[in-house]
Amino acid sequence: MLKKVFGSAVFGVEATTITVEVNVDNGIGYHLVGLPDNAIKESNFRIAAALQNNGYKIPGKKIIINMSPADLRKEGSAYDLTLAIGILVATNQIKAEHIERYLIMGELSLDGNLQPIKGALPIAVKAREEGFKGFILPKQNAKEAAIVDGLEVYGVDNIKQVIRYFDINEALEPTIINTREEFNKSLNFPEFDFSDVKGQESIKRCMEIAAAGGHNIILIGPPGSGKTMLAKRLPSILPPMTLHEALETTKIHSVVGRVKAHTGLMAQRPFRSPHHTISNVALVGGGSYPQPGEISLSHNGVLFLDELPEFKREVLEVMRQPLEDREVTISRAKFTVTYPSSFMLVASMNPSPGGYFNDPNAPVTSSPAEMQRYLSKISGPLLDRIDIHIEVTPVPFDKLSDERKGESSVAIRNRVTTARALQTERFKSSDSVHYNAQMNTKQIRKHCKLDDASMGLLKTAMEQLNLSARAYDRILKVSRTIADLEGTESIKGSHISEAIQYRSMDREGWLG
């Protein structure tokens, strides 16, 4: 007897429906075909124990299971439940009239309980697209899959519940969540708030400008000056994610199994802070079976690189292309996977290996040669892609001991959102540009026109401060954002002079 059951495989951030064909014939043997990996080949032991512990069995007949399309590699243990139900139906141990209308996925424990799977959201999206009535999966993944409306999602704890659902029509409780309610729940209560930061008003202002224009930023300062604390709070002042962005972000985290069981939809922008020992594959994604890297997990959010010069140079260099293209493509002989990676880069560094360069009260601990070696780890082309450089100074005691609360993240975010709305209107005719940081040279010339006084100020600053040529466009982009925050159409001299302050690394005495 031949029976078909449906599962799904995830490639990149998209799912492909897998048809599991179970054929039972006279003879003895268990044959699994269709390019399964080792985890799937081992599934017959898990399935046999799970069925036996729930009063069923794999009969001593010839069972051939084909996972179609047969030329597509399947991996992971998420097909256990699919295969087990297929065997039970094909061997007439249970009845299942409408099984072809359901997509079934889950990893089995030996007692028949279900373990969570990866990629529940993209699988649910594909199931709805292909007209499936319902999706049966482990309870831990149910909220994540239930984001997709128009699809019945059943979260189950044990294979016994699935058997009874098909065999004797015992009802399963569908998981229903209000996506918009979930989305809005944590919007105004960020985990990290700018009101916790004492002092550092100029840096907060800098962060606000970076958030408003989507500018990459580097913080330079001695240990303990608050660089990490400020960076962690940046996502709280970015504009709230749209529902589309939230779905896109959740999809990527779902693929690597990082969505928390109680949340479902990710409403907060991601903040990723990889350690400086990270490899380039872990940063950009890849591996023999490609997985998203840190830059894709920070899509629509913030990637924070603490102690930037401590990262291996080749690791930093692989970021150059994704920073420009806002996506990363991983190519293999048989297939190509593209992951989105539109993120804000926030980097921090000590000004010298010892940490106290430019501090008159600290002992000199780094020789000029050590300084040069330390700073040369950051290449010019990478620095090119960072619009704002700001020096962070330690907070004085009277500010630290001040009991007054600073301005809240929600108040700052309201100003940022207003400035972003202006940019959305400005770039509405462009598909690739959404905010000021993404402007190309042509758009800079169009939207960043200066009057004679402002142009004279910029010319003087570039000559006097010995600013490099690459600083010119960056200053114009940042000044455009400062003008947007003030709500003015034209760029004024005050906007230019403020933007000039944010190019520390271009001055002589830093990187030359």
mmCIF file of C-alpha atoms in Angstrom, residues 44-58 84 88 93 108-112 159-160 163:
data_model
loop_
_atom_site.group_PDB
_atom_site.id
_atom_site.type_symbol
_atom_site.label_atom_id
_atom_site.label_comp_id
_atom_site.label_asym_id
_atom_site.label_seq_id
_atom_site.Cartn_x
_atom_site.Cartn_y
_atom_site.Cartn_z
ATOM 1 C CA ASN A 44 14.056 4.564 12.231
ATOM 2 C CA PHE A 45 15.498 3.801 15.696
ATOM 3 C CA ARG A 46 13.729 6.806 17.260
ATOM 4 C CA ILE A 47 10.488 6.021 15.412
ATOM 5 C CA ALA A 48 10.546 2.304 16.389
ATOM 6 C CA ALA A 49 11.019 3.127 20.098
ATOM 7 C CA ALA A 50 8.438 5.959 20.075
ATOM 8 C CA LEU A 51 5.796 3.756 18.396
ATOM 9 C CA GLN A 52 6.489 0.814 20.676
ATOM 10 C CA ASN A 53 6.199 2.993 23.793
ATOM 11 C CA ASN A 54 2.792 4.211 22.578
ATOM 12 C CA GLY A 55 1.300 0.832 21.659
ATOM 13 C CA TYR A 56 2.198 0.698 17.941
ATOM 14 C CA LYS A 57 5.062 -0.822 15.945
ATOM 15 C CA ILE A 58 6.987 -0.850 12.664
ATOM 16 C CA ALA A 84 6.188 7.813 11.742
ATOM 17 C CA LEU A 88 1.252 3.994 10.596
ATOM 18 C CA GLN A 93 -2.549 0.785 11.957
ATOM 19 C CA LEU A 108 10.533 12.406 18.240
ATOM 20 C CA SER A 109 11.883 11.422 21.644
ATOM 21 C CA LEU A 110 11.949 7.702 22.468
ATOM 22 C CA ASP A 111 8.797 8.077 24.600
ATOM 23 C CA GLY A 112 6.892 9.751 21.752
ATOM 24 C CA ILE A 159 2.715 11.574 18.854
ATOM 25 C CA LYS A 160 -0.338 10.031 20.599
ATOM 26 C CA ILE A 163 -2.563 9.597 16.061
#
